[in-house]
Amino acid sequence: MRIGYPCINRSIGCRSDQKFRLSSYTEERFVTTVAGNLSCLRRILLWNTGEHILFFRISSDIIPFASHPVCSFSWQEQFSDELHLIGDYIAESDIRISMHPDQFIILNSPDDRIVSRSIAELAYHAELLDLLGLDSSAKIQLHVGGLYGNPTESISRFIRVYTRLDPAISRRLVIENDEQRFNAVDCLKIHDETGIPVLFDVFHHACKNNGEDINAMLYGINKTWRRCDGTPMVDYSSQHPAKRRGGHAEHIDISDFRKFLEISQPHDMDIMLEIKDKETSALAAISLARGDSRFG
DNA sequence: AATGGTCAAGTCAGC
DNA sequence: GCTGACTTGACCATT
């Protein structure tokens, strides 16, 4: 079991998700930004390993506009050495990596232009992970997409598009239950037809379910991850006390997390904490998980 | 330095 | 019909 947080570290004073407006795009701005993002990513990973945080989600903004037509610069070549260095560090430290493309990335849209833009963005994500030299346990997590007034047809469209993807993309793709459209059972049905692993979002499941027991769910979920997919990944968050249902908490609810660790026995998993205060909650979660036999 | 409008991209709930 | 939420406020022109 690893525990991690997404994209941003609030304590070390650099950001690996710096971006800028499309209207201010210049090659110089692009190169400066990417160089800064990569160097910060390296600092974050170094800091993380020092704190035994071995799971990290790399921001989609690490290479801004990578899949946009405006970007013709070969960042792959320019930053090849730096990418290798980071990738080697990830491998030797046994860090788990995930990515989570933006909400605009939708494979089941009825609009072909949206689908092809989405595939281009996924290709960028896969290429980045390839350039880091990571194996297929480095995952790109995606929601199934929109309902468009016909869930069944929308699921079929996802399956059709998924099965035609370049294996460079599909071998890294996993689907995550969301809190209002496609729940974990929907995702499992899609797995049955495609073999795609299902990333279980504990919080989304709490928001949208049909009364399934979480532990029983995890048996089904974890079977969707093959050996080459690595340890199953799980997203965990707590409800923000004031915000609407589904709003992510500022800090981890540690007694709720303790409960999750208990009821999820004996399933091994890498847990991504989608909580606003990032590494602070990760540290709290890790100190709790030290008593858990699954936490190495 | 502070402010406020705006940001590549989509969907949908809630008002 | 518009706004906010999503994983996340930050960029940037203007004062």
Coordinates of C-alpha atoms (C1' of nucleotides) in Angstrom, one line a residue:
Chain A
M1 CA 0.0 0.0 0.0
R2 CA 1.2 3.5 -0.9
I3 CA -0.4 6.8 0.0
G4 CA -0.2 9.9 -2.2
Y5 CA -1.6 13.2 -3.2
P6 CA -2.2 14.9 -6.5
C7 CA -0.2 17.4 -8.5
I8 CA 0.6 20.2 -6.0
N9 CA 2.9 20.4 -3.0
R10 CA 2.1 23.3 -0.8
S11 CA 5.1 23.2 1.4
I12 CA 8.2 23.3 -0.8
G13 CA 7.5 26.5 -2.7
C14 CA 7.6 25.5 -6.3
R15 CA 4.9 24.3 -8.7
S16 CA 5.0 21.6 -11.4
D17 CA 1.7 22.8 -12.9
Q18 CA 2.6 26.3 -14.0
K19 CA 0.8 27.4 -17.1
F20 CA 0.0 30.6 -19.0
R21 CA -2.7 31.9 -21.3
L22 CA -2.9 30.6 -24.9
S23 CA -2.8 34.3 -26.0
S24 CA 0.7 34.7 -24.4
Y25 CA 2.1 31.5 -26.0
T26 CA 5.6 31.9 -27.2
E27 CA 8.2 29.2 -27.6
E28 CA 10.4 31.0 -25.0
R29 CA 7.6 31.1 -22.5
F30 CA 6.8 27.4 -23.2
V31 CA 10.4 26.3 -22.7
T32 CA 10.9 28.3 -19.6
T33 CA 7.6 27.0 -18.1
V34 CA 8.3 23.3 -18.9
A35 CA 11.8 23.6 -17.6
G36 CA 10.5 25.0 -14.3
N37 CA 7.7 22.4 -14.1
L38 CA 10.1 19.5 -14.6
S39 CA 12.6 20.8 -12.1
C40 CA 9.8 21.3 -9.6
L41 CA 8.5 17.8 -10.2
R42 CA 11.9 16.4 -9.4
R43 CA 12.0 18.4 -6.1
I44 CA 8.5 17.2 -5.2
L45 CA 9.4 13.6 -5.7
L46 CA 12.6 13.9 -3.7
W47 CA 10.6 15.6 -0.9
N48 CA 8.0 12.9 -1.1
T49 CA 10.3 10.0 -0.8
G50 CA 11.9 11.6 2.3
E51 CA 8.4 11.6 3.8
H52 CA 7.6 8.0 2.6
I53 CA 5.0 9.3 0.2
L54 CA 5.4 7.0 -2.8
F55 CA 2.4 7.8 -4.8
F56 CA 2.0 10.9 -6.9
R57 CA -0.3 12.3 -9.6
I58 CA 1.6 14.3 -12.2
S59 CA -0.4 17.4 -13.3
S60 CA -1.6 17.4 -16.9
D61 CA -0.3 20.9 -17.1
I62 CA 3.3 19.7 -16.7
I63 CA 3.7 20.4 -20.4
P64 CA 1.2 23.2 -21.1
F65 CA -0.7 23.0 -24.5
A66 CA 1.1 19.8 -25.3
S67 CA -1.8 18.5 -27.4
H68 CA -2.8 21.9 -28.8
P69 CA -1.9 22.8 -32.4
V70 CA -0.1 25.9 -31.2
C71 CA 2.6 23.6 -29.7
S72 CA 5.0 22.5 -32.4
F73 CA 8.1 22.6 -30.3
S74 CA 9.8 19.2 -29.7
W75 CA 9.7 19.1 -25.9
Q76 CA 10.3 15.4 -26.1
E77 CA 13.8 16.0 -27.5
Q78 CA 14.6 19.2 -25.6
F79 CA 13.8 17.7 -22.2
S80 CA 14.8 14.1 -22.9
D81 CA 17.7 14.1 -20.4
E82 CA 15.6 15.6 -17.6
L83 CA 12.7 13.2 -18.3
H84 CA 15.1 10.3 -18.1
L85 CA 16.5 11.5 -14.8
I86 CA 13.1 11.9 -13.3
G87 CA 11.9 8.5 -14.7
D88 CA 15.0 6.7 -13.3
Y89 CA 14.4 8.3 -9.9
I90 CA 10.8 7.1 -10.0
A91 CA 11.8 3.6 -10.9
E92 CA 14.6 3.3 -8.3
S93 CA 12.5 4.7 -5.5
D94 CA 9.5 2.5 -6.4
I95 CA 7.2 5.5 -6.8
R96 CA 3.8 4.9 -8.2
I97 CA 2.6 7.5 -10.8
S98 CA -0.8 8.4 -12.1
M99 CA -2.3 11.2 -14.3
H100 CA -5.8 12.5 -14.5
P101 CA -6.7 14.5 -17.6
D102 CA -9.1 17.4 -17.4
Q103 CA -12.8 17.2 -17.5
F104 CA -12.7 18.1 -21.2
I105 CA -11.3 14.8 -22.1
I106 CA -14.3 12.7 -23.1
L107 CA -14.2 9.5 -25.2
N108 CA -17.9 8.9 -25.4
S109 CA -19.0 12.2 -26.9
P110 CA -21.3 12.1 -29.9
D111 CA -19.1 14.8 -31.4
D112 CA -16.2 13.3 -33.3
R113 CA -14.1 16.4 -32.9
I114 CA -14.4 16.2 -29.1
V115 CA -13.3 12.6 -29.3
S116 CA -10.3 13.2 -31.5
R117 CA -9.2 16.1 -29.4
S118 CA -9.5 13.9 -26.4
I119 CA -7.5 11.1 -27.9
A120 CA -4.8 13.6 -28.8
E121 CA -4.6 14.7 -25.2
L122 CA -4.5 11.1 -24.0
A123 CA -1.7 10.4 -26.5
Y124 CA 0.3 13.3 -24.8
H125 CA -0.3 11.8 -21.4
A126 CA 0.9 8.3 -22.6
E127 CA 3.9 9.8 -24.4
L128 CA 5.0 11.6 -21.2
L129 CA 4.8 8.4 -19.2
D130 CA 6.6 6.6 -21.9
L131 CA 9.4 9.2 -22.0
L132 CA 9.8 8.8 -18.3
G133 CA 10.4 5.1 -19.1
L134 CA 7.5 3.9 -16.8
D135 CA 5.8 0.6 -17.3
S136 CA 2.1 0.0 -17.7
S137 CA 1.5 0.3 -14.0
A138 CA 1.7 4.1 -14.5
K139 CA -1.9 4.9 -15.1
I140 CA -4.1 7.6 -16.8
Q141 CA -7.4 7.8 -15.1
L142 CA -10.6 8.9 -16.8
H143 CA -14.3 9.1 -16.2
V144 CA -16.5 7.3 -18.6
G145 CA -17.9 10.6 -19.9
G146 CA -21.3 12.2 -20.5
L147 CA -24.8 10.6 -20.4
Y148 CA -26.3 12.5 -23.3
G149 CA -29.8 11.4 -22.2
N150 CA -29.0 7.8 -23.0
P151 CA -26.7 6.0 -20.6
T152 CA -26.7 2.6 -22.4
E153 CA -25.8 4.1 -25.8
S154 CA -23.2 6.4 -24.1
I155 CA -21.5 3.3 -22.5
S156 CA -21.5 1.6 -25.9
R157 CA -19.8 4.6 -27.5
F158 CA -17.1 4.5 -24.8
I159 CA -16.5 0.8 -25.4
R160 CA -16.3 1.3 -29.2
V161 CA -13.8 4.2 -28.9
Y162 CA -11.7 2.4 -26.2
T163 CA -11.3 -0.8 -28.2
R164 CA -10.0 1.2 -31.1
L165 CA -7.4 3.2 -29.2
D166 CA -3.7 2.9 -29.8
P167 CA -2.4 0.3 -27.3
A168 CA 0.2 2.9 -26.2
I169 CA -2.8 4.7 -24.7
S170 CA -5.2 1.8 -23.8
R171 CA -2.6 -0.1 -21.8
R172 CA -2.4 2.9 -19.4
L173 CA -6.1 3.8 -19.3
V174 CA -8.3 3.1 -16.3
I175 CA -11.8 4.3 -15.6
E176 CA -13.0 5.9 -12.4
N177 CA -16.6 6.0 -11.1
D178 CA -17.9 9.6 -10.8
E179 CA -20.3 11.0 -8.4
Q180 CA -23.2 11.7 -10.7
R181 CA -23.1 9.8 -14.0
F182 CA -21.5 6.4 -14.1
N183 CA -21.0 4.6 -10.8
A184 CA -18.7 1.7 -9.9
V185 CA -21.2 -0.9 -11.1
D186 CA -21.4 0.8 -14.5
C187 CA -17.6 0.8 -14.7
L188 CA -17.5 -2.9 -13.8
K189 CA -19.9 -3.6 -16.7
I190 CA -17.5 -1.8 -19.0
H191 CA -14.6 -3.8 -17.6
D192 CA -16.5 -7.0 -18.5
E193 CA -16.7 -5.9 -22.1
T194 CA -13.2 -4.4 -22.5
G195 CA -10.9 -5.6 -19.7
I196 CA -10.2 -2.0 -18.7
P197 CA -9.2 -1.8 -15.0
V198 CA -11.6 0.1 -12.7
L199 CA -10.2 2.8 -10.3
F200 CA -12.5 2.9 -7.3
D201 CA -13.3 6.4 -5.9
V202 CA -14.4 5.8 -2.4
F203 CA -16.0 9.3 -2.0
H204 CA -17.8 9.2 -5.4
H205 CA -19.1 5.8 -4.4
A206 CA -20.5 7.2 -1.2
C207 CA -22.2 9.9 -3.3
K208 CA -23.6 7.5 -5.9
N209 CA -24.3 3.9 -5.2
N210 CA -27.1 1.3 -5.0
G211 CA -26.3 0.3 -1.5
E212 CA -23.4 -2.0 -2.3
D213 CA -21.1 -2.9 0.5
I214 CA -17.6 -1.3 0.0
N215 CA -15.7 -4.3 1.0
A216 CA -17.7 -6.6 -1.4
M217 CA -17.2 -4.0 -4.1
L218 CA -13.4 -4.1 -3.7
Y219 CA -13.3 -7.8 -4.4
G220 CA -14.9 -7.1 -7.8
I221 CA -12.9 -4.0 -8.4
N222 CA -9.5 -5.4 -7.6
K223 CA -9.9 -8.3 -9.9
T224 CA -10.0 -5.8 -12.8
W225 CA -6.3 -5.0 -12.3
R226 CA -3.9 -7.5 -13.9
R227 CA -0.4 -8.0 -12.7
C228 CA 0.9 -5.7 -15.4
D229 CA -1.5 -2.9 -14.2
G230 CA 0.2 -2.9 -10.7
T231 CA -1.5 -2.5 -7.4
P232 CA -5.1 -1.3 -7.7
M233 CA -5.4 2.5 -7.3
V234 CA -8.1 4.0 -5.2
D235 CA -9.2 7.7 -4.8
Y236 CA -10.1 8.8 -1.3
S237 CA -11.6 12.1 -0.1
S238 CA -13.7 13.4 2.7
Q239 CA -16.8 15.5 2.4
H240 CA -16.3 19.2 3.0
P241 CA -18.5 19.9 6.0
A242 CA -19.9 23.2 4.6
K243 CA -19.8 22.6 0.8
R244 CA -22.4 20.8 -1.2
R245 CA -22.5 17.0 -1.4
G246 CA -19.4 15.9 -3.3
G247 CA -17.3 18.9 -2.3
H248 CA -13.8 17.9 -1.2
A249 CA -12.6 18.6 2.3
E250 CA -9.9 21.0 3.3
H251 CA -8.2 18.4 5.5
I252 CA -8.6 14.6 5.8
D253 CA -11.2 13.3 8.2
I254 CA -8.9 11.0 10.0
S255 CA -11.5 9.0 11.8
D256 CA -13.3 8.4 8.5
F257 CA -10.0 7.3 7.0
R258 CA -9.3 4.9 9.8
K259 CA -12.7 3.4 9.2
F260 CA -11.9 3.0 5.5
L261 CA -8.6 1.2 6.3
E262 CA -10.6 -1.1 8.6
I263 CA -13.4 -2.0 6.3
S264 CA -11.1 -2.3 3.2
Q265 CA -9.2 -5.2 4.8
P266 CA -7.5 -7.3 3.4
H267 CA -7.4 -5.5 0.0
D268 CA -4.1 -4.0 -1.0
M269 CA -4.3 -0.7 -2.9
D270 CA -2.5 2.5 -3.6
I271 CA -4.5 5.4 -2.1
M272 CA -4.7 8.8 -3.7
L273 CA -5.9 11.5 -1.3
E274 CA -8.0 14.1 -3.2
I275 CA -7.9 16.6 -0.4
K276 CA -7.2 20.3 -0.6
D277 CA -4.3 20.5 1.8
K278 CA -2.4 17.8 -0.2
E279 CA 0.8 16.6 1.4
T280 CA -0.4 17.6 4.9
S281 CA -3.2 15.1 4.8
A282 CA -0.9 12.6 3.2
L283 CA 1.4 12.8 6.1
A284 CA -1.5 12.4 8.6
A285 CA -2.8 9.4 6.6
I286 CA 0.6 7.8 6.5
S287 CA 1.2 8.1 10.2
L288 CA -2.1 6.4 10.7
A289 CA -1.4 3.7 8.1
R290 CA 1.9 2.7 9.7
G291 CA -0.1 0.4 12.0
D292 CA -1.6 -1.3 9.0
S293 CA 0.1 -4.5 7.7
R294 CA -0.6 -3.5 4.1
F295 CA 1.6 -0.4 4.4
G296 CA 5.2 -1.2 3.7
Chain B
dA1 C1' 0.6 46.5 -5.4
dA2 C1' -4.2 45.6 -5.8
dT3 C1' -8.1 44.6 -8.5
dG4 C1' -11.2 42.2 -11.3
dG5 C1' -12.3 39.9 -15.7
dT6 C1' -11.0 36.0 -17.9
dC7 C1' -9.0 31.6 -19.0
dA8 C1' -8.3 25.5 -24.9
dA9 C1' -11.3 22.2 -24.3
dG10 C1' -17.4 19.5 -21.9
dT11 C1' -21.2 18.1 -19.1
dC12 C1' -24.8 18.7 -16.1
dA13 C1' -27.0 20.0 -11.6
dG14 C1' -28.8 23.6 -9.3
dC15 C1' -30.3 28.0 -9.2
Chain C
dG1 C1' -30.3 30.6 -19.3
dC2 C1' -26.4 31.2 -16.3
dT3 C1' -23.0 29.7 -12.8
dG4 C1' -20.2 26.6 -10.4
dA5 C1' -18.0 22.3 -9.8
dC6 C1' -14.8 19.0 -11.4
dT7 C1' -8.3 17.5 -9.6
dT8 C1' -7.0 23.5 -9.2
dG9 C1' -7.3 29.4 -8.8
dA10 C1' -3.9 31.7 -11.4
dC11 C1' -2.9 34.8 -15.3
dC12 C1' -2.8 39.2 -17.1
dA13 C1' -4.5 43.9 -18.3
dT14 C1' -5.5 47.7 -16.0
dT15 C1' -5.5 50.9 -12.4

